[in-house]
C-alpha cells in the first residue's frame, strides 16, 4: 500500500524557496486550506507530477512548458526558471523518494527536467524510474488517488453505455481492480497454446491423416495470426481515434463555458423578445385604462371646489331653513296680527305691522337669492361629481402602471445581462465551437464502426482458436506424437478456458463488491433519507435507488458529487492497488449538510486523505468536532505576495 | 476506518478452478497470477516468456513425478 510521508517543494509555483509538508503516520484526514490563488491546485499538481511526471491544466490537457511552473520571483532574481518537487513515500515495505528537478542544463543552458528515485536510500537507474513508479501507481488509475472534483462530469458518463469517456473510465476502473491481470494471463496462455499447436503440427507423422491435420492446423494458425494482427491494428486505430476524440473532448471542455454562455445568451435574447411583446401589450392596456380614468388627473383640482361648494350649500340650507321659518312667521302675523306667532300673547297692532314689514322685506329678497344660489351650487356639484375619479378605475390604472414599470425594469436587467454575455463572448468563435462538435460526432461514428468490426473479428477468432485446439488435440493423440506436448497442450487449453471464465466471474463479483461498498459510503454521505442504495451497471456507473424501488433521474450536481465520492471510496476499498486520496476542490457543488457528511465519511475512503479546500468552503470547527482524532493535521496556505505562498501549520 | 482489502481476484480464480478444473493444480494458478501481477504494466514479451517457463516447469515436474 502506498503512503505519503513528506512533500518538499522548492520554487514550485507560488511556493517560493524550500517548503516542506510532512504527513502524519497516523491514519486520517489532513486539511490544507487556502484562499483562491494561493496554490492549492499547484500543490495537487505537485503530487501528480512527482508520481507520473505530468502536469495537467484545468482543461485536463497536459502542460508541456514546465518553466511556467517555476516561481516567478525566484526566476527573476536568479535570471532563469528552476524548481524541485520531492515526494517521500512508503510502498511494499520500502521507503521511496522521488525528486523531479527543473534546472538549466546542456551547452545552451536550456531548462531540463531530471528525475531521481531512491528505494531504501539506494538510487535507481534512469531507465528504471518511470517503470518503477508506474508499477506503484499506474498513470491510467492515478485519477482515483488524485481526485480533481472539477472533472466530476466524466463519472456521469459511466451511466451512458455509448459514451467513449465512460469506456475509458471503465477501463481505468478495471485496471485499478486488477482485471488486466486475468486478461493478460488469458492472452499469454493463448499465445503459448499457439506455440504448442505449431510444435504438435510439426511432429505429426507424414501419414494421410497426420498430413491433413498438419495442413489444417497450419492454415488455422495462419488465419488466426492474420486475425490477431488485424485485431491489433484495429486496437491501435481505436486507441488513436480515442486519443483524437479525447483531444476534441478536451477542446470542447475548454469551449464548454463559451457554449454555456451562448446558450445563456440565446435564452436571454428569447426572454428579451418576450418582454418586448409583454411591454407592448401592457402599454396598450395602460393606455386603455388611462383613457377610461382620465379624470384622475383632475382629482386634486376637483377636491377643493367640491369641499367649498358643499360647505356653502350647508350654510345656504341653514339660511333657507331660517327664511322658511320667517315666512311662516309672516303668514301667522298676516292671519292673526293681534297675536305673537311665537308666544301667542296679544300684540300691539303698530308693532305687529312693523314686524310684518321688516320680515316681508328681508325674506322676499333673501329667500329668492338663497333658492337661486342653492340651485346653482347643486348644478356645480353635479358637474364636479362628473369630473371626480372612479376609485376602482384608479386602482386598475395603478396596477397597470406598476405592471408596465416591472416589465420595463425586467427588460433593462435583460439588456444588461445580454451586454455582459456579449462582452464575455467577444473572442469566442461560434464557427470553431460548431467545428469541434462536428469532429466529435465524426470520431464517435468512426469509433462505433471500428468497435463493431472488432467485435465481429473477435467472434471469428474465438471460433478458429476453438477449432485449432480441437485439431491440435487430435493431432497430439496420433501414434508417434510426443505425449509431453499433448499433456502441455491439454493443460494450457484448460488454463485458457479457466481464465476466460474467471474474468467473467471476477467482473461480476467486482460489480457486486463496488456496489455494496459504494452504497455503504453513499448512505453515510447522502442526506435524502428516501434514497436507499446505489445500483451498479455494466460500466461501473452508479444509479441512485429510491426507497420505492425506482431509479432517481435528474440528479443534482451535489448528488452527482456524492455518488462520485462513493465510487472513489468503493474502488479504494475493492482495489488491487491502494493508497492515499488527494482531493482538490471537494465541496464546490455541495450544500452544508452534504459537506459535513462527506467530511465525516472521509476516513472510510482511505487510510490517508489529503483535502485541498478554500477558506470558508466548509465549517472547520464542525469538521474538527466530527472527525475528532481522525483529523491528523491542518495546514494553511498563507499569502506573502501575489507570487509567494508559505505553507503554515494550523495544528 | 476502511475495511481491509481482500484478494478477491485470486479467490475468484480458485473458486472456478475448484468447481470446474479440479485437475489443474491450485499452485500453478497462483504462480501464473503472481507472474501477471508482476508484469501488469510491464514488458508483455517478458511476461509471456515467464508464463512459458512456468508451464514447462510444471509439465516437466509432473512427468518426472510419474
XYZ file of C-alpha atoms in Angstrom:
717
model
C 0.000 0.000 0.000
C 1.209 3.464 -0.978
C 1.522 6.121 1.742
C 2.932 9.645 1.505
C 5.377 10.679 4.222
C 6.614 14.083 3.047
C 6.330 16.559 0.184
C 9.085 19.125 -0.336
C 8.721 21.910 -2.876
C 11.346 24.382 -3.960
C 10.329 27.374 -6.061
C 7.382 25.425 -7.463
C 4.553 27.784 -8.428
C 3.849 30.217 -5.612
C 5.807 28.041 -3.145
C 8.923 30.201 -3.088
C 12.125 28.821 -1.607
C 12.180 25.417 0.091
C 8.935 24.441 1.758
C 8.127 21.175 3.477
C 4.830 19.401 4.046
C 5.276 16.385 6.349
C 2.418 13.875 6.634
C 1.302 12.169 9.798
C 1.927 8.449 10.146
C -1.500 8.173 11.782
C -4.487 7.177 9.653
C -6.900 10.008 8.966
C -7.516 13.291 7.208
C -5.178 16.236 6.531
C -6.787 19.576 5.675
C -4.862 22.026 3.504
C -6.789 25.268 3.312
C -6.067 28.466 1.415
C -7.785 31.294 -0.377
C -8.200 31.212 -4.161
C -4.909 31.779 -5.949
C -2.781 30.552 -3.033
C -1.639 27.364 -4.819
C -3.986 24.519 -3.904
C -4.118 23.281 -7.498
C -0.334 23.678 -7.794
C 0.034 21.530 -4.687
C -2.348 18.949 -6.178
C -0.280 19.015 -9.379
C 2.903 18.540 -7.355
C 1.691 15.111 -6.142
C 0.736 14.125 -9.686
C 3.957 15.469 -11.161
C 6.075 13.596 -8.614
C 4.314 10.292 -9.266
C 3.626 10.282 -13.005
C 5.825 13.107 -14.282
C 2.997 15.071 -15.892
C 1.169 18.296 -15.123
C -2.365 18.870 -16.286
C -4.157 22.186 -16.667
C -7.746 22.794 -15.575
C -8.961 21.682 -19.013
C -7.367 18.265 -18.470
C -4.701 18.939 -21.111
C -1.074 18.163 -20.313
C 1.096 21.239 -19.824
C 4.229 20.992 -21.888
C 6.016 24.168 -20.868
C 7.060 23.382 -17.318
C 9.092 26.588 -16.961
C 5.762 28.341 -16.335
C 5.585 26.423 -13.063
C 8.776 27.906 -11.669
C 8.351 30.607 -9.047
C 8.329 33.960 -10.824
C 10.058 35.948 -8.067
C 12.941 33.474 -7.786
C 13.250 33.158 -11.579
C 13.565 36.956 -11.866
C 16.128 37.165 -9.087
C 18.362 34.366 -10.378
C 17.684 35.056 -14.064
C 16.396 31.605 -15.029
C 13.460 29.338 -14.077
C 14.032 26.359 -11.794
C 12.072 24.229 -9.356
C 12.119 20.984 -7.416
C 9.287 18.632 -6.446
C 10.314 15.959 -3.962
C 7.919 13.325 -2.622
C 8.789 10.724 0.002
C 6.520 7.705 0.351
C 6.407 4.135 1.505
C 5.271 1.192 -0.591
C 5.503 -2.552 -0.140
C 7.680 -2.217 2.967
C 10.236 0.055 1.244
C 10.915 3.772 1.531
C 10.918 5.674 -1.751
C 11.962 9.193 -2.594
C 11.233 10.747 -5.993
C 12.644 14.119 -6.990
C 11.918 15.963 -10.222
C 14.151 18.954 -10.737
C 13.928 21.620 -13.430
C 17.194 23.476 -13.958
C 19.330 24.857 -16.829
C 21.460 22.180 -18.440
C 23.486 21.456 -21.541
C 25.608 23.850 -23.594
C 22.606 26.151 -24.242
C 21.566 26.171 -20.589
C 18.085 25.055 -21.649
C 15.656 24.265 -18.788
C 15.772 20.497 -18.381
C 13.979 18.131 -16.016
C 15.939 15.499 -14.190
C 14.303 12.707 -12.172
C 15.909 10.889 -9.225
C 14.335 7.910 -7.500
C 15.714 6.077 -4.489
C 14.422 2.905 -2.847
C 15.530 2.383 0.738
C 18.196 5.022 0.157
C 19.645 3.413 -2.986
C 19.268 5.281 -6.283
C 17.574 3.510 -9.190
C 18.844 3.810 -12.754
C 17.260 6.443 -15.013
C 15.654 3.655 -17.094
C 14.085 2.079 -14.008
C 12.495 5.246 -12.603
C 9.278 5.519 -14.622
C 8.568 1.736 -14.820
C 9.018 1.506 -11.033
C 6.679 4.417 -10.363
C 4.244 3.082 -12.939
C 4.103 -0.215 -11.077
C 3.315 1.596 -7.830
C 0.713 3.962 -9.272
C -0.014 3.430 -12.975
C -0.934 6.573 -14.853
C -4.191 5.033 -16.033
C -5.510 4.879 -12.480
C -3.922 7.928 -10.865
C -7.253 9.745 -11.109
C -8.616 7.505 -8.331
C -5.872 8.681 -5.986
C -5.558 12.271 -7.156
C -9.145 13.326 -7.480
C -9.906 16.653 -9.114
C -13.527 17.487 -8.299
C -13.604 19.867 -11.258
C -13.685 16.817 -13.539
C -16.604 15.067 -11.929
C -18.677 15.118 -15.107
C -16.846 12.100 -16.515
C -18.246 9.898 -13.742
C -21.726 10.677 -15.067
C -20.537 9.264 -18.423
C -20.403 5.810 -16.804
C -24.205 5.807 -16.819
C -24.187 6.193 -20.597
C -23.468 2.867 -22.339
C -22.450 4.576 -25.581
C -20.111 7.123 -24.008
C -16.439 6.981 -25.028
C -15.448 8.825 -21.856
C -17.333 6.121 -19.944
C -15.429 3.406 -21.838
C -12.075 4.926 -20.919
C -13.070 5.351 -17.291
C -14.396 1.781 -17.165
C -11.028 0.528 -18.444
C -9.306 2.579 -15.750
C -11.650 1.187 -13.106
C -10.966 -2.375 -14.277
C -7.278 -1.566 -14.186
C -7.391 -0.453 -10.552
C -9.452 -3.519 -9.690
C -6.921 -5.831 -11.338
C -8.950 -7.247 -14.266
C -5.979 -6.888 -16.703
C -4.059 -9.436 -14.604
C -6.524 -12.096 -15.727
C -6.850 -10.746 -19.269
C -3.088 -10.762 -19.716
C -2.919 -14.290 -18.318
C -5.555 -15.411 -20.827
C -3.707 -13.717 -23.727
C -0.307 -15.151 -22.717
C -1.739 -18.649 -22.377
C -3.413 -18.334 -25.790
C -0.041 -17.373 -27.308
C 1.514 -20.383 -25.618
C -1.267 -22.599 -26.943
C -0.429 -21.411 -30.439
C 3.247 -22.273 -29.945
C 2.356 -25.752 -28.702
C -0.075 -26.179 -31.559
C 2.716 -25.399 -34.000
C 5.024 -27.896 -32.283
C 2.337 -30.577 -32.341
C 1.628 -29.978 -36.030
C 5.358 -30.121 -36.845
C 5.906 -33.504 -35.200
C 2.893 -35.335 -36.700
C 3.685 -38.371 -38.853
C 3.517 -37.991 -42.576
C 0.635 -40.389 -42.969
C -2.546 -39.198 -44.626
C -4.409 -38.084 -41.508
C -1.293 -36.584 -39.960
C -0.570 -34.571 -43.091
C -4.187 -33.417 -43.330
C -4.263 -32.325 -39.671
C -0.904 -30.643 -40.050
C -2.153 -28.666 -43.077
C -5.416 -27.712 -41.362
C -3.653 -26.612 -38.182
C -1.188 -24.581 -40.195
C -3.992 -22.941 -42.174
C -5.829 -22.108 -38.984
C -2.685 -20.780 -37.376
C -2.108 -18.509 -40.388
C -5.720 -17.397 -40.267
C -5.579 -16.786 -36.506
C -2.315 -14.898 -36.901
C -3.858 -12.696 -39.593
C -6.922 -12.111 -37.417
C -4.769 -11.299 -34.387
C -2.773 -8.831 -36.498
C -5.996 -7.245 -37.751
C -7.262 -7.095 -34.194
C -4.077 -5.416 -33.058
C -4.288 -2.959 -35.929
C -7.916 -2.243 -35.072
C -6.962 -1.736 -31.418
C -4.271 0.719 -32.476
C -6.772 2.566 -34.667
C -9.315 2.576 -31.841
C -6.649 3.906 -29.466
C -5.743 6.596 -31.982
C -9.367 7.624 -32.522
C -9.971 7.567 -28.790
C -6.947 9.800 -28.346
C -8.223 12.201 -31.004
C -11.694 12.087 -29.541
C -10.251 12.754 -26.141
C -8.374 15.763 -27.526
C -11.566 17.086 -29.142
C -13.422 16.487 -25.874
C -10.749 18.418 -24.021
C -11.051 21.265 -26.514
C -14.814 21.087 -26.211
C -14.402 21.273 -22.470
C -12.407 24.498 -22.964
C -15.270 25.744 -25.080
C -17.828 24.399 -22.656
C -18.033 27.666 -20.778
C -18.388 29.572 -24.031
C -21.021 27.141 -25.227
C -22.925 27.638 -21.966
C -22.618 31.393 -22.421
C -24.010 31.077 -25.962
C -26.938 29.021 -24.687
C -27.474 31.550 -21.903
C -27.359 34.459 -24.366
C -29.865 32.758 -26.673
C -32.183 32.241 -23.705
C -31.779 35.877 -22.636
C -32.482 37.056 -26.187
C -35.661 34.983 -26.234
C -36.621 36.390 -22.847
C -35.976 39.909 -24.117
C -38.193 39.318 -27.187
C -40.956 38.061 -24.890
C -40.569 41.101 -22.646
C -40.806 43.470 -25.621
C -44.151 41.861 -26.584
C -45.341 41.938 -22.940
C -44.368 45.612 -22.595
C -46.239 46.490 -25.768
C -49.360 44.655 -24.553
C -49.053 46.152 -21.096
C -48.665 49.639 -22.568
C -51.835 49.149 -24.625
C -53.738 48.040 -21.502
C -52.381 51.010 -19.610
C -53.473 53.400 -22.369
C -56.989 51.967 -22.375
C -57.244 52.268 -18.594
C -55.857 55.803 -18.742
C -58.499 56.794 -21.323
C -61.209 55.424 -19.072
C -59.825 57.080 -15.955
C -58.627 60.391 -17.391
C -60.320 62.330 -14.575
C -57.797 61.014 -12.078
C -55.649 63.853 -13.292
C -58.335 66.304 -12.048
C -58.646 64.679 -8.648
C -56.748 67.361 -6.749
C -58.264 70.197 -8.797
C -61.832 68.990 -8.093
C -61.376 68.149 -4.436
C -61.177 71.759 -3.113
C -64.090 73.349 -5.082
C -66.347 70.425 -4.116
C -65.496 70.949 -0.444
C -66.138 74.713 -0.780
C -69.470 74.144 -2.531
C -70.554 71.566 -0.014
C -69.729 73.931 2.879
C -71.558 76.771 1.121
C -74.534 74.521 0.455
C -74.739 73.573 4.117
C -74.665 77.256 5.083
C -77.268 78.137 2.474
C -79.525 75.308 3.577
C -79.265 76.599 7.153
C -80.238 80.071 5.927
C -83.073 78.669 3.790
C -84.438 76.947 6.873
C -84.301 80.239 8.701
C -86.036 82.014 5.793
C -88.748 79.354 5.767
C -89.341 79.917 9.495
C -89.559 83.673 8.855
C -92.004 83.072 6.020
C -94.266 81.027 8.323
C -93.964 83.783 10.942
C -95.135 86.334 8.371
C -98.086 84.156 7.357
C -99.158 83.796 11.004
C -98.900 87.570 11.513
C -100.957 88.143 8.366
C -103.668 85.847 9.664
C -103.583 86.971 13.319
C -101.938 90.395 13.524
C -103.012 90.817 17.194
C -101.174 87.661 18.376
C -97.495 86.976 18.725
C -96.861 83.897 16.476
C -94.322 82.572 18.956
C -95.868 83.107 22.418
C -99.487 83.711 21.260
C -99.807 86.777 23.571
C -101.638 89.908 22.385
C -99.535 92.196 20.209
C -99.714 95.918 19.652
C -101.114 96.476 16.092
C -98.404 99.032 15.258
C -95.628 96.715 16.406
C -97.255 93.830 14.556
C -97.258 95.867 11.336
C -93.612 96.873 11.842
C -92.648 93.245 12.272
C -94.560 92.189 9.146
C -92.952 94.900 7.052
C -89.446 94.056 8.170
C -89.764 90.272 7.779
C -91.519 90.611 4.428
C -88.792 92.897 3.063
C -85.843 90.724 4.068
C -87.499 87.365 3.456
C -88.676 88.142 -0.046
C -85.159 89.231 -1.027
C -83.122 86.564 0.865
C -85.267 83.519 0.126
C -85.183 84.089 -3.596
C -81.420 84.627 -3.601
C -80.860 81.618 -1.429
C -83.003 79.399 -3.637
C -81.153 80.555 -6.728
C -77.746 80.062 -5.157
C -78.686 76.629 -3.863
C -79.818 75.631 -7.322
C -76.533 76.899 -8.809
C -74.463 75.031 -6.203
C -76.450 71.880 -6.940
C -75.564 72.154 -10.623
C -71.934 72.962 -9.862
C -71.657 69.966 -7.548
C -73.277 67.725 -10.159
C -70.773 68.941 -12.697
C -67.848 68.487 -10.324
C -69.094 64.987 -9.404
C -68.872 64.004 -13.099
C -65.224 65.021 -13.109
C -64.333 63.180 -9.871
C -62.253 59.940 -10.290
C -63.843 56.483 -10.024
C -61.883 54.657 -7.230
C -61.967 51.212 -8.971
C -60.648 52.652 -12.230
C -57.928 54.483 -10.345
C -56.821 51.217 -8.698
C -56.787 49.421 -12.058
C -54.728 52.191 -13.584
C -52.257 51.999 -10.715
C -51.944 48.195 -11.252
C -51.368 48.693 -14.976
C -48.729 51.302 -14.262
C -46.934 49.003 -11.806
C -47.027 46.119 -14.288
C -45.550 48.286 -17.014
C -42.813 49.519 -14.678
C -41.974 45.947 -13.633
C -41.747 44.731 -17.240
C -39.587 47.691 -18.236
C -37.273 47.013 -15.280
C -37.022 43.312 -16.241
C -36.143 44.298 -19.791
C -33.432 46.624 -18.524
C -31.962 43.732 -16.465
C -32.193 41.503 -19.516
C -30.433 44.075 -21.723
C -27.693 44.343 -19.107
C -27.252 40.549 -18.943
C -27.089 40.272 -22.737
C -24.498 43.048 -22.804
C -22.407 41.219 -20.177
C -22.687 37.937 -22.093
C -21.722 39.620 -25.355
C -18.685 41.090 -23.641
C -17.637 37.626 -22.387
C -18.260 36.101 -25.807
C -16.336 38.769 -27.686
C -13.382 36.465 -28.500
C -15.306 33.232 -28.982
C -15.613 31.765 -32.418
C -19.004 30.162 -32.843
C -17.684 28.543 -36.046
C -14.940 26.833 -34.049
C -17.430 25.520 -31.491
C -19.557 24.092 -34.303
C -16.480 22.593 -36.000
C -15.481 20.829 -32.779
C -18.986 19.497 -32.263
C -18.876 18.085 -35.819
C -15.456 16.462 -35.192
C -16.817 14.939 -32.004
C -19.701 13.362 -33.920
C -17.380 12.086 -36.691
C -14.879 10.460 -34.329
C -17.686 8.889 -32.320
C -19.146 7.422 -35.539
C -15.742 6.122 -36.646
C -15.136 4.572 -33.246
C -18.514 2.832 -33.263
C -17.694 1.436 -36.681
C -14.247 0.185 -35.611
C -15.662 -1.383 -32.472
C -18.275 -3.266 -34.487
C -15.527 -4.573 -36.793
C -13.539 -5.593 -33.732
C -16.440 -7.479 -32.152
C -17.045 -9.438 -35.396
C -13.324 -10.212 -35.710
C -13.114 -11.408 -32.112
C -16.043 -13.730 -32.631
C -14.385 -15.328 -35.671
C -11.085 -15.545 -33.831
C -12.645 -17.360 -30.879
C -14.185 -19.938 -33.237
C -10.904 -20.500 -35.067
C -8.986 -20.905 -31.811
C -11.510 -23.465 -30.649
C -11.160 -25.424 -33.921
C -7.368 -25.199 -33.720
C -7.486 -26.554 -30.172
C -9.636 -29.494 -31.262
C -7.401 -30.300 -34.244
C -4.269 -29.969 -32.123
C -5.803 -32.327 -29.567
C -6.495 -34.868 -32.314
C -3.000 -34.488 -33.752
C -1.463 -34.909 -30.297
C -3.258 -38.231 -29.891
C -1.961 -39.671 -33.192
C 0.522 -42.546 -32.921
C 4.073 -41.294 -32.502
C 3.075 -37.921 -31.086
C 5.089 -36.533 -28.150
C 2.968 -37.257 -25.038
C 4.526 -34.340 -23.115
C 3.391 -31.916 -25.848
C -0.066 -33.433 -25.733
C -0.198 -33.019 -21.930
C 1.067 -29.458 -22.164
C -1.477 -28.605 -24.821
C -4.314 -30.095 -22.758
C -3.215 -28.150 -19.679
C -2.805 -24.827 -21.466
C -6.183 -25.237 -23.169
C -7.821 -25.765 -19.788
C -5.990 -22.766 -18.350
C -7.205 -20.541 -21.202
C -10.806 -21.596 -20.524
C -10.315 -21.214 -16.771
C -9.011 -17.667 -17.203
C -11.867 -16.725 -19.563
C -14.436 -17.956 -17.084
C -12.622 -16.290 -14.164
C -12.681 -12.922 -15.969
C -16.480 -13.086 -16.297
C -16.974 -14.147 -12.684
C -14.455 -11.658 -11.310
C -16.107 -8.782 -13.168
C -19.481 -9.776 -11.825
C -18.083 -10.138 -8.302
C -16.336 -6.767 -8.558
C -19.510 -5.032 -9.616
C -21.338 -6.509 -6.618
C -18.465 -5.530 -4.307
C -18.179 -1.974 -5.692
C -21.972 -1.579 -5.461
C -22.002 -2.758 -1.849
C -19.039 -0.582 -0.786
C -20.361 2.457 -2.669
C -23.820 2.056 -1.124
C -22.250 1.880 2.344
C -20.423 5.172 1.756
C -23.401 6.749 -0.025
C -25.657 6.081 2.966
C -23.125 7.844 5.201
C -22.934 10.867 2.914
C -26.441 11.373 1.498
C -29.000 13.362 3.433
C -32.061 12.493 1.363
C -33.385 9.682 3.550
C -35.652 8.354 0.786
C -32.560 7.315 -1.195
C -31.877 3.727 -0.225
C -28.952 2.417 -2.228
C -26.729 2.653 -5.288
C -27.114 0.212 -8.173
C -24.199 -0.528 -10.482
C -24.418 -1.050 -14.260
C -22.052 -2.959 -16.584
C -19.930 0.162 -16.991
C -19.487 0.647 -13.211
C -21.880 3.608 -13.397
C -23.964 4.052 -10.256
C -27.675 4.814 -10.206
C -29.398 6.071 -7.053
C -32.282 3.859 -5.958
C -35.280 5.479 -4.268
C -36.991 3.660 -1.380
C -39.958 2.994 -3.713
C -37.600 0.939 -5.908
C -37.362 3.431 -8.756
C -34.147 4.890 -10.172
C -33.603 8.551 -9.358
C -33.350 10.552 -12.563
C -32.248 14.157 -12.998
C -29.683 14.038 -10.201
C -28.484 17.349 -8.846
C -24.821 18.391 -9.126
C -24.455 17.784 -5.394
C -25.900 14.276 -5.659
C -23.598 13.583 -8.602
C -20.645 14.597 -6.437
C -21.736 12.354 -3.558
C -22.092 9.408 -5.971
C -18.603 10.098 -7.406
C -17.126 10.182 -3.882
C -18.900 6.908 -3.088
C -17.404 5.295 -6.218
C -13.930 6.598 -5.323
C -14.137 5.133 -1.837
C -15.567 1.849 -3.134
C -12.736 1.489 -5.681
C -10.179 2.138 -2.961
C -11.787 -0.497 -0.752
C -12.073 -3.059 -3.568
C -8.862 -2.271 -5.432
C -5.803 -4.357 -6.074
C -3.817 -1.093 -5.742
C -4.388 1.032 -2.648
C -3.092 4.363 -1.475
C -3.842 7.879 -0.326
C -6.581 10.042 -1.787
C -5.775 13.689 -2.538
C -8.907 15.694 -3.332
C -8.814 19.146 -4.883
C -11.817 21.492 -4.538
C -14.089 18.886 -2.993
C -17.131 20.898 -1.977
C -17.896 23.230 -4.878
C -21.372 21.946 -5.551
C -22.452 20.737 -2.132
C -24.742 22.170 0.499
C -23.584 22.413 4.143
C -25.212 19.171 5.257
C -23.605 17.160 2.425
C -20.222 18.776 3.163
C -20.480 17.758 6.794
C -21.455 14.184 5.980
C -18.737 13.782 3.338
C -16.076 15.054 5.747
C -17.292 12.644 8.421
C -17.165 9.748 5.909
C -13.680 10.565 4.527
C -11.783 8.209 6.870
C -13.871 5.341 5.425
C -12.494 6.008 1.939
C -8.768 5.608 2.552
C -6.245 5.460 5.394
C -4.662 8.703 4.181
C -6.840 11.534 2.899
C -5.469 14.939 1.915
C -8.137 17.540 1.341
C -7.364 20.773 -0.506
C -10.114 23.328 0.066
C -10.505 27.084 0.034
C -11.140 29.065 3.170
C -14.765 29.179 4.158
C -15.642 26.263 1.865
C -16.600 24.210 4.899
C -17.156 24.720 8.622
C -13.688 23.892 10.003
C -14.861 23.945 13.627
C -17.652 21.469 12.856
C -15.255 19.298 10.830
C -12.804 19.167 13.776
C -15.616 18.031 16.050
C -16.913 15.458 13.574
C -13.518 13.957 12.746
C -12.021 14.136 16.243
C -8.749 12.205 16.351
C -9.149 11.255 12.687
C -8.220 14.800 11.710
C -4.462 14.268 11.823
C -3.229 17.668 10.597
C -4.366 21.073 9.423
C -2.235 23.265 7.162
C -2.834 26.671 5.736
C -1.550 28.304 2.575
C -0.586 31.819 3.592
C -0.157 34.719 1.195
C 3.186 36.553 1.356
C 2.712 38.234 -2.020
C 0.727 37.503 -5.158
C 3.575 35.189 -6.228
C 4.633 33.810 -2.905
C 2.726 31.420 -0.640
C 4.027 29.862 2.565
C 2.738 26.560 3.910
C 1.745 27.111 7.534
C 0.624 24.831 10.313
C -2.789 25.300 11.901
C -2.404 22.362 14.249
C -11.791 3.021 9.382
C -11.936 1.492 5.957
C -12.178 -2.273 5.565
C -9.113 -4.406 4.898
C -8.626 -5.362 1.247
C -9.094 -8.990 0.321
C -7.598 -10.815 -2.651
C -10.885 -11.221 -4.474
C -9.107 -11.910 -7.753
C -7.256 -14.994 -6.517
C -10.343 -16.133 -4.614
C -12.443 -15.966 -7.779
C -9.940 -17.904 -9.882
C -9.637 -20.547 -7.166
C -13.413 -20.893 -6.988
C -13.597 -21.509 -10.750
C -10.701 -23.963 -10.553
C -12.082 -25.968 -7.643
C -15.532 -26.110 -9.254
C -14.721 -26.923 -12.901
C -10.988 -27.540 -13.337
C -10.045 -29.692 -10.347
C -7.288 -31.412 -12.315
C -5.437 -28.068 -12.648
C -3.244 -27.555 -9.555
C -4.064 -24.501 -7.402
C -0.342 -23.681 -7.005
C 0.084 -23.445 -10.769
C -2.739 -20.910 -10.992
C -1.299 -18.923 -8.074
C 2.083 -18.805 -9.826
C 0.542 -17.612 -13.114
C -1.406 -14.862 -11.279
C 1.726 -13.828 -9.438
C 3.706 -13.558 -12.726
C 0.966 -11.458 -14.290
C 0.756 -9.207 -11.223
C 4.476 -8.534 -11.542
C 4.139 -7.698 -15.236
C 0.792 -5.918 -15.244
C 2.016 -2.743 -16.952
C 5.408 -4.034 -17.966
C 7.008 -5.891 -20.835
C 4.446 -8.262 -22.426
C 7.139 -10.386 -24.116
C 8.876 -10.906 -20.788
C 5.547 -11.857 -19.201
C 4.868 -14.378 -21.996
C 8.331 -15.917 -21.566
C 7.777 -16.196 -17.823
C 4.402 -17.919 -18.330
C 6.004 -20.382 -20.785
C 8.678 -21.203 -18.198
C 6.024 -21.786 -15.534
C 4.043 -24.177 -17.766
C 7.142 -26.034 -18.978
C 8.423 -26.313 -15.444
C 5.120 -27.662 -14.253
C 4.750 -30.271 -17.028
C 8.386 -31.420 -16.594
C 7.870 -31.868 -12.854
C 4.638 -33.736 -13.490
C 6.397 -36.083 -15.920
C 9.262 -36.686 -13.518
C 6.773 -37.432 -10.786
C 5.068 -40.126 -12.830
